[in-house]
Coordinates of C-alpha atoms and ligand atoms in Angstrom, one line a residue:
M10 CA -9.2 3.5 8.8
R11 CA -10.0 0.9 6.1
Y12 CA -9.1 2.0 2.5
L13 CA -10.0 0.8 -0.6
V14 CA -7.4 1.8 -3.4
T15 CA -8.4 1.0 -7.0
G16 CA -4.9 0.8 -8.9
H17 CA -3.4 -0.7 -6.0
T18 CA -1.1 -2.9 -8.4
G19 CA 0.1 0.0 -10.2
F20 CA 3.2 2.4 -9.5
K21 CA 1.2 5.0 -7.4
G22 CA -0.8 2.3 -6.0
A23 CA 1.8 0.3 -4.6
W24 CA 3.7 3.4 -3.3
L25 CA 0.3 4.6 -1.6
T26 CA -0.4 1.1 -0.1
L27 CA 3.0 1.0 1.6
M28 CA 2.5 4.8 2.7
L29 CA -1.2 3.7 4.4
V30 CA 0.2 0.4 6.0
E31 CA 3.1 2.3 7.2
R32 CA 0.4 4.9 9.0
G33 CA -1.4 2.0 10.7
H34 CA -4.4 1.8 8.0
E35 CA -6.0 -1.3 6.7
V36 CA -5.6 -1.5 2.9
C37 CA -8.0 -3.2 0.5
G38 CA -7.5 -3.0 -3.5
L39 CA -9.1 -3.4 -6.6
S40 CA -6.9 -3.6 -9.9
L41 CA -6.3 -5.7 -12.7
D42 CA -2.9 -8.3 -12.2
P43 CA 0.6 -6.3 -11.6
E44 CA 2.7 -6.2 -14.4
T45 CA 5.8 -8.6 -14.3
G46 CA 8.6 -7.0 -12.2
S47 CA 6.3 -4.3 -11.0
L48 CA 6.7 -2.9 -7.3
F49 CA 3.5 -4.5 -6.3
E50 CA 4.9 -7.7 -7.0
V51 CA 8.7 -7.3 -6.2
A52 CA 8.0 -5.8 -2.7
R53 CA 5.1 -8.6 -2.0
L54 CA 2.4 -6.0 -1.4
G55 CA -0.2 -8.5 -1.4
E56 CA 1.0 -10.1 1.9
L57 CA 0.2 -6.5 3.6
M58 CA -3.1 -6.3 2.3
E59 CA -6.5 -7.1 4.1
L60 CA -8.2 -7.7 0.6
D61 CA -6.2 -7.9 -2.8
I62 CA -9.2 -8.2 -5.2
R63 CA -8.2 -8.7 -9.0
G64 CA -10.9 -7.4 -11.4
D65 CA -11.7 -5.2 -14.5
I66 CA -13.4 -1.9 -13.3
R67 CA -15.1 -1.6 -16.8
D68 CA -17.6 -4.0 -15.2
A69 CA -19.9 -2.2 -13.0
S70 CA -20.8 -5.7 -11.2
V71 CA -17.3 -6.2 -10.4
V72 CA -16.8 -3.0 -8.8
R73 CA -20.1 -2.9 -6.8
D74 CA -19.1 -6.4 -5.5
A75 CA -15.5 -5.0 -4.4
V76 CA -16.9 -2.2 -2.9
A77 CA -19.6 -3.9 -0.7
T78 CA -16.9 -6.5 0.3
A79 CA -14.2 -4.2 1.1
N80 CA -16.8 -2.0 2.9
P81 CA -14.2 1.1 3.2
D82 CA -14.1 4.2 5.2
V83 CA -12.1 5.9 2.4
V84 CA -12.1 5.0 -1.4
I85 CA -9.0 6.6 -3.4
H86 CA -9.8 5.7 -7.2
M87 CA -6.6 5.7 -9.2
A88 CA -7.1 2.6 -11.5
A89 CA -6.7 4.1 -15.0
Q90 CA -5.1 3.7 -18.3
P91 CA -2.4 6.2 -17.7
L92 CA -0.3 6.3 -20.6
V93 CA -0.9 9.1 -23.8
R94 CA 0.9 6.9 -26.3
E95 CA -1.3 4.1 -25.2
S96 CA -4.0 5.9 -25.7
Y97 CA -3.6 6.4 -29.4
A98 CA -2.8 2.6 -29.5
D99 CA -6.1 1.8 -28.1
P100 CA -8.4 4.6 -27.6
R101 CA -11.4 2.2 -26.6
W102 CA -9.7 0.7 -23.8
T103 CA -8.6 4.1 -22.6
M104 CA -12.0 5.5 -22.6
E105 CA -13.8 2.6 -21.0
T106 CA -11.2 2.1 -18.2
N107 CA -10.8 5.9 -17.7
V108 CA -14.4 7.0 -18.0
M109 CA -16.8 4.1 -17.5
G110 CA -14.4 2.8 -14.7
T111 CA -14.8 6.2 -12.8
F112 CA -18.7 6.0 -13.5
N113 CA -18.8 2.5 -11.9
V114 CA -16.5 3.3 -8.9
L115 CA -18.9 6.6 -8.3
E116 CA -22.0 4.4 -8.6
A117 CA -20.7 1.7 -6.7
V118 CA -19.5 3.6 -3.5
Q119 CA -22.7 5.8 -3.5
S120 CA -25.1 2.5 -3.8
A121 CA -23.0 -0.2 -2.0
S122 CA -20.7 1.6 0.7
Q123 CA -20.8 3.8 3.9
A124 CA -17.6 5.4 3.0
S125 CA -16.9 8.7 4.7
A126 CA -14.5 10.2 2.0
Q127 CA -13.9 9.6 -1.7
L128 CA -10.7 10.8 -3.7
I129 CA -10.9 10.7 -7.5
I130 CA -7.3 11.0 -9.1
T131 CA -7.3 12.5 -12.4
T132 CA -4.2 14.8 -13.7
D133 CA -2.8 18.0 -14.8
K134 CA -3.5 16.9 -18.5
V135 CA -7.3 17.3 -18.0
Y136 CA -6.8 21.2 -18.5
R137 CA -7.6 22.6 -21.9
N138 CA -3.9 23.3 -22.9
V139 CA -3.7 27.0 -24.5
N140 CA 0.2 27.0 -23.8
Q141 CA -0.1 29.7 -21.4
E142 CA 3.3 30.6 -19.6
F143 CA 1.7 30.7 -16.0
G144 CA 0.2 27.8 -13.8
Y145 CA -3.4 26.3 -14.5
I146 CA -5.8 26.9 -11.6
E147 CA -8.6 24.5 -10.4
D148 CA -11.5 26.7 -12.0
D149 CA -9.5 26.9 -15.7
A150 CA -11.4 25.2 -18.4
L151 CA -11.0 21.7 -18.9
G152 CA -10.2 20.2 -22.5
G153 CA -8.0 17.4 -23.9
H154 CA -6.3 16.7 -27.1
D155 CA -5.3 13.3 -26.9
P156 CA -7.3 10.3 -25.8
Y157 CA -5.7 10.0 -22.4
S158 CA -6.3 13.9 -21.6
A159 CA -9.7 13.8 -23.0
S160 CA -10.7 10.4 -21.0
K161 CA -9.6 11.8 -17.7
A162 CA -11.3 15.6 -18.4
M163 CA -14.4 13.2 -18.8
A164 CA -13.3 11.3 -15.8
D165 CA -13.1 14.7 -14.1
L166 CA -16.4 16.2 -15.2
L167 CA -18.2 13.2 -14.7
T168 CA -17.2 13.4 -11.1
Q169 CA -18.0 16.9 -10.9
S170 CA -21.3 16.1 -12.2
W171 CA -22.0 13.3 -10.0
V172 CA -21.3 15.1 -6.7
A173 CA -23.6 18.0 -8.1
S174 CA -26.5 15.7 -9.0
F175 CA -26.5 12.9 -6.3
D176 CA -26.3 12.4 -2.4
T177 CA -23.1 10.6 -2.3
C178 CA -20.1 10.6 0.4
P179 CA -17.9 14.0 0.6
T180 CA -15.9 13.5 -2.5
A181 CA -12.8 15.4 -4.2
I182 CA -10.7 15.6 -7.0
A183 CA -7.0 15.4 -7.1
R184 CA -4.8 16.5 -10.3
A185 CA -1.4 16.1 -10.3
G186 CA 1.4 16.1 -13.0
N187 CA 4.5 13.6 -13.9
V188 CA 5.6 11.8 -10.9
I189 CA 8.9 9.8 -10.5
G190 CA 10.3 7.4 -7.9
G191 CA 11.7 4.0 -7.6
G192 CA 9.8 1.2 -9.3
D193 CA 7.9 2.5 -11.9
V194 CA 8.0 -0.3 -14.7
S195 CA 6.1 1.8 -17.2
T196 CA 7.3 1.7 -20.6
D197 CA 7.2 5.1 -22.5
R198 CA 7.7 7.1 -19.1
L199 CA 11.0 9.2 -18.9
M200 CA 12.6 8.1 -15.7
P201 CA 12.0 4.1 -16.2
D202 CA 13.1 4.4 -20.0
L203 CA 16.3 6.4 -18.6
L204 CA 17.1 4.0 -16.0
R205 CA 16.2 0.9 -18.3
S206 CA 18.7 2.3 -20.7
F207 CA 21.4 3.4 -18.1
A208 CA 21.6 0.0 -16.6
T209 CA 22.3 -1.8 -19.6
G210 CA 24.9 0.6 -20.9
Q211 CA 22.8 2.1 -23.8
P212 CA 21.8 5.8 -24.5
A213 CA 18.3 6.5 -23.8
I214 CA 16.2 7.4 -26.4
L215 CA 14.3 10.8 -25.8
R216 CA 11.3 11.7 -28.2
A217 CA 10.5 15.4 -26.9
P218 CA 13.6 16.6 -24.9
E219 CA 12.4 20.1 -25.2
A220 CA 9.2 19.6 -23.4
V221 CA 8.5 21.1 -20.2
R222 CA 6.7 19.4 -17.6
P223 CA 6.3 19.7 -14.0
W224 CA 8.2 16.9 -12.2
Q225 CA 7.6 15.7 -8.7
H226 CA 8.3 12.6 -6.5
V227 CA 5.6 10.3 -5.8
L228 CA 5.9 10.8 -2.1
D229 CA 5.0 14.6 -2.6
C230 CA 2.1 13.6 -4.7
L231 CA 0.7 11.1 -2.6
N232 CA 1.5 13.2 0.7
G233 CA -0.8 15.7 -1.3
Y234 CA -3.6 13.2 -1.6
L235 CA -3.4 12.0 1.8
L236 CA -3.6 15.5 3.1
L237 CA -6.8 15.9 1.1
V238 CA -8.1 13.0 2.4
D239 CA -7.7 14.2 5.7
G240 CA -9.3 17.4 4.8
I241 CA -12.5 15.6 3.2
L242 CA -12.8 13.5 6.5
E243 CA -12.2 16.5 9.2
R244 CA -13.4 19.6 7.4
G245 CA -15.8 18.2 4.8
L246 CA -13.5 19.4 1.8
G247 CA -14.5 18.9 -1.8
G248 CA -13.8 20.1 -5.3
S249 CA -10.6 20.1 -7.4
W250 CA -7.0 20.3 -6.3
N251 CA -3.8 20.7 -7.8
F252 CA -0.9 19.3 -6.7
G253 CA 2.0 20.6 -9.0
P254 CA 5.7 21.4 -7.8
D255 CA 6.9 25.0 -7.9
D256 CA 8.7 26.9 -10.8
S257 CA 12.0 25.4 -10.1
S258 CA 10.7 22.0 -10.8
M259 CA 9.2 22.9 -14.2
V260 CA 12.3 21.7 -16.3
S261 CA 12.3 19.8 -19.8
V262 CA 12.6 16.4 -20.4
G263 CA 16.2 17.0 -21.6
Q264 CA 17.1 18.7 -18.4
V265 CA 15.9 15.7 -16.4
A266 CA 17.7 13.1 -18.5
D267 CA 20.7 15.3 -18.0
I268 CA 20.6 15.5 -13.9
T269 CA 19.7 11.9 -14.1
A270 CA 22.6 10.6 -16.2
S271 CA 24.9 12.5 -14.2
L272 CA 23.7 11.0 -10.9
W273 CA 24.2 7.6 -12.5
G274 CA 27.5 7.8 -13.5
D275 CA 29.0 5.2 -15.7
R276 CA 29.2 7.9 -18.9
A277 CA 25.2 7.6 -19.3
S278 CA 24.0 9.4 -22.1
W279 CA 20.9 10.2 -24.4
S280 CA 19.9 10.9 -27.8
C281 CA 16.6 12.2 -29.7
P282 CA 16.3 10.5 -33.2
P283 CA 14.4 12.7 -35.7
G284 CA 11.1 11.6 -36.6
E285 CA 7.3 11.7 -36.3
H286 CA 5.9 11.5 -32.8
P287 CA 2.0 11.4 -31.7
H288 CA 1.0 14.9 -30.5
E289 CA 2.0 15.4 -27.1
A290 CA 1.3 18.8 -25.1
H291 CA 4.4 21.1 -24.7
L292 CA 3.8 23.2 -21.9
L293 CA 1.7 22.5 -19.2
T294 CA 2.1 23.7 -15.5
L295 CA 0.0 23.5 -12.6
D296 CA -0.7 26.5 -9.7
A297 CA -1.0 24.6 -6.6
S298 CA -1.7 27.7 -4.5
R299 CA -5.1 26.2 -3.3
A300 CA -3.3 23.2 -1.7
R301 CA -0.7 25.4 -0.4
G302 CA -3.0 27.6 1.4
E303 CA -5.6 25.3 2.4
L304 CA -4.0 22.0 3.3
G305 CA -0.4 23.2 4.1
W306 CA 0.9 21.2 1.4
A307 CA 4.2 21.7 -0.5
D308 CA 6.8 19.7 -2.2
R309 CA 9.3 18.5 0.4
L310 CA 11.7 17.2 -2.1
S311 CA 13.3 19.3 -4.6
L312 CA 13.8 18.1 -8.3
E313 CA 17.5 17.2 -7.7
Q314 CA 16.4 15.2 -4.5
S315 CA 13.7 13.5 -6.5
I316 CA 15.8 12.5 -9.0
A317 CA 18.6 11.3 -6.7
W318 CA 16.1 9.3 -4.4
T319 CA 14.9 7.5 -7.8
V320 CA 18.3 6.9 -8.9
E321 CA 19.4 5.7 -5.3
W322 CA 16.3 3.3 -5.2
E323 CA 17.2 1.5 -8.7
R324 CA 21.1 1.3 -7.6
K325 CA 20.1 -0.4 -4.4
R326 CA 17.7 -2.6 -6.1
L327 CA 20.3 -3.6 -8.6
A328 CA 22.5 -4.4 -5.8
G329 CA 20.3 -6.9 -4.3
A330 CA 18.2 -4.8 -1.9
D331 CA 14.8 -5.9 -0.9
P332 CA 12.4 -3.5 -2.7
R333 CA 10.1 -3.3 0.1
S334 CA 12.7 -2.3 2.5
I335 CA 14.3 0.4 0.2
T336 CA 10.6 1.8 -0.3
I337 CA 9.8 1.7 3.3
E338 CA 13.1 3.3 4.3
Q339 CA 12.2 6.2 1.7
I340 CA 9.0 6.6 3.2
R341 CA 9.8 6.9 6.8
H342 CA 12.8 9.2 5.7
F343 CA 10.1 11.3 4.0
A344 CA 7.8 11.6 6.7
V345 CA 10.4 12.2 9.6
D346 CA 13.5 13.7 8.5
L347 CA 12.9 16.3 6.0
Ligands
NAD30 N1 2.4 8.2 -13.2 C1 2.1 9.6 -13.3 O1 3.0 10.4 -13.5 C2 0.4 10.2 -13.7 C3 0.7 11.6 -13.6 C4 -0.9 12.0 -13.4 C5 -1.8 11.3 -13.0 N2 -1.7 10.1 -13.1 C6 -2.8 9.2 -12.5 O2 -2.5 8.5 -11.3 C7 -3.1 7.3 -11.4 C8 -2.2 6.0 -11.1 O3 -1.2 6.1 -12.2 P1 0.0 5.0 -11.9 O4 1.2 5.9 -12.8 O5 0.1 4.5 -10.9 O6 -0.5 4.0 -13.2 P2 -0.1 2.2 -13.4 O7 -0.1 2.2 -14.9 O8 1.2 2.3 -12.8 O9 -1.2 1.8 -12.7 C9 -2.6 1.6 -13.2 C10 -3.3 0.6 -12.3 O10 -4.7 0.6 -12.7 C11 -5.2 -0.7 -12.7 N3 -6.0 -0.6 -13.9 C12 -5.7 -0.5 -15.3 N4 -7.1 -0.7 -16.0 C13 -7.7 -1.2 -15.3 C14 -8.9 -1.7 -15.5 N5 -9.7 -1.7 -16.6 N6 -9.4 -2.4 -14.4 C15 -9.0 -2.3 -13.1 N7 -7.8 -2.0 -12.8 C16 -7.1 -1.3 -14.0 C17 -3.8 -1.2 -13.1 O11 -3.9 -2.6 -12.9 C18 -2.9 -0.6 -12.2 O12 -3.0 -1.0 -10.7 C19 -3.8 7.2 -12.7 O13 -5.3 7.4 -12.8 C20 -3.1 8.3 -13.6 O14 -3.9 8.5 -14.7 C21 -0.5 9.5 -12.9

């Protein structure tokens, strides 16, 4: 099969590209340039791609040309401005990329491709957060307090509207929570912040250690996306799908930092300075019963394993191992041995 992945130079995109290549698929990508030191760059993923298109999804003609040139069987749209704090700093960039970028992808796939399946990646943050104890289900109301969450809720609604209004290819929406794994170089995300600090012997700075999140290894999340793509192709599935971990992986930022510090060793530690922080949702969990029941999906890695695999990835990289080899080794271990 021939895939077009938007956001292929990002964290999830790089892992997904390698997973697809490992499964024998042809992969094309449309994204901005990778960040310096990103997994895409250090694993030299451009070498493995059929097409490595660099362009801005805010530009409709760029997206249309990329879709027409790639001529994919499957489109997975992940390109986004994905950070809550960055969305406060630059709400226009966030809205234009996440909302109009998604519009451009939906329009281009319909008008310039013969794709058989399309998957739009949103997030757990699309739900109107009412601080409920139990997990959100796919039919719960959408909302969004911060600009990032609102932009992804808009992208989600836009996709639902597009599917309801136009004769487009079979399309589904995937909503997942925080993912962790080796090779994430984002600032303002817990695991990269922890590992950067630990590697330099500094205490990591946490801004909301009590906030509870659903934690998941990137391989479990992407495995869900690909099971859903199979479901779209083979069974014509559509609609929205949550991919969240079970209750045991819903723990606080501080607990994740404690486990990571103890696995890292070297007296790694963290602290939380007092101060004003932009609003971020405090409790948000997903109910993934639909994906479990209808796709046979479940997390294969426990929270402790997910953190251990992430620490191991970074330890091996610092010891000089090839990031592509470390990543492929974990993809194969995940696929076969668990
Ligand atoms: N990482 C997480 O914990 C998480 C959680 C929930 C949802 N998501 C969603 O998963 C997707 C991937 O996230 P990620 O963690 O890999 O992010 P990332 O920041 O690592 O990668 C983002 C990708 O989008 C591309 N991109 C950004 N703006 C663009 C633009 N205007 N034009 C073209 N390409 C553009 C970047 O070049 C990059 O390839 C996003 O849609 C994000 O909202 C991520």
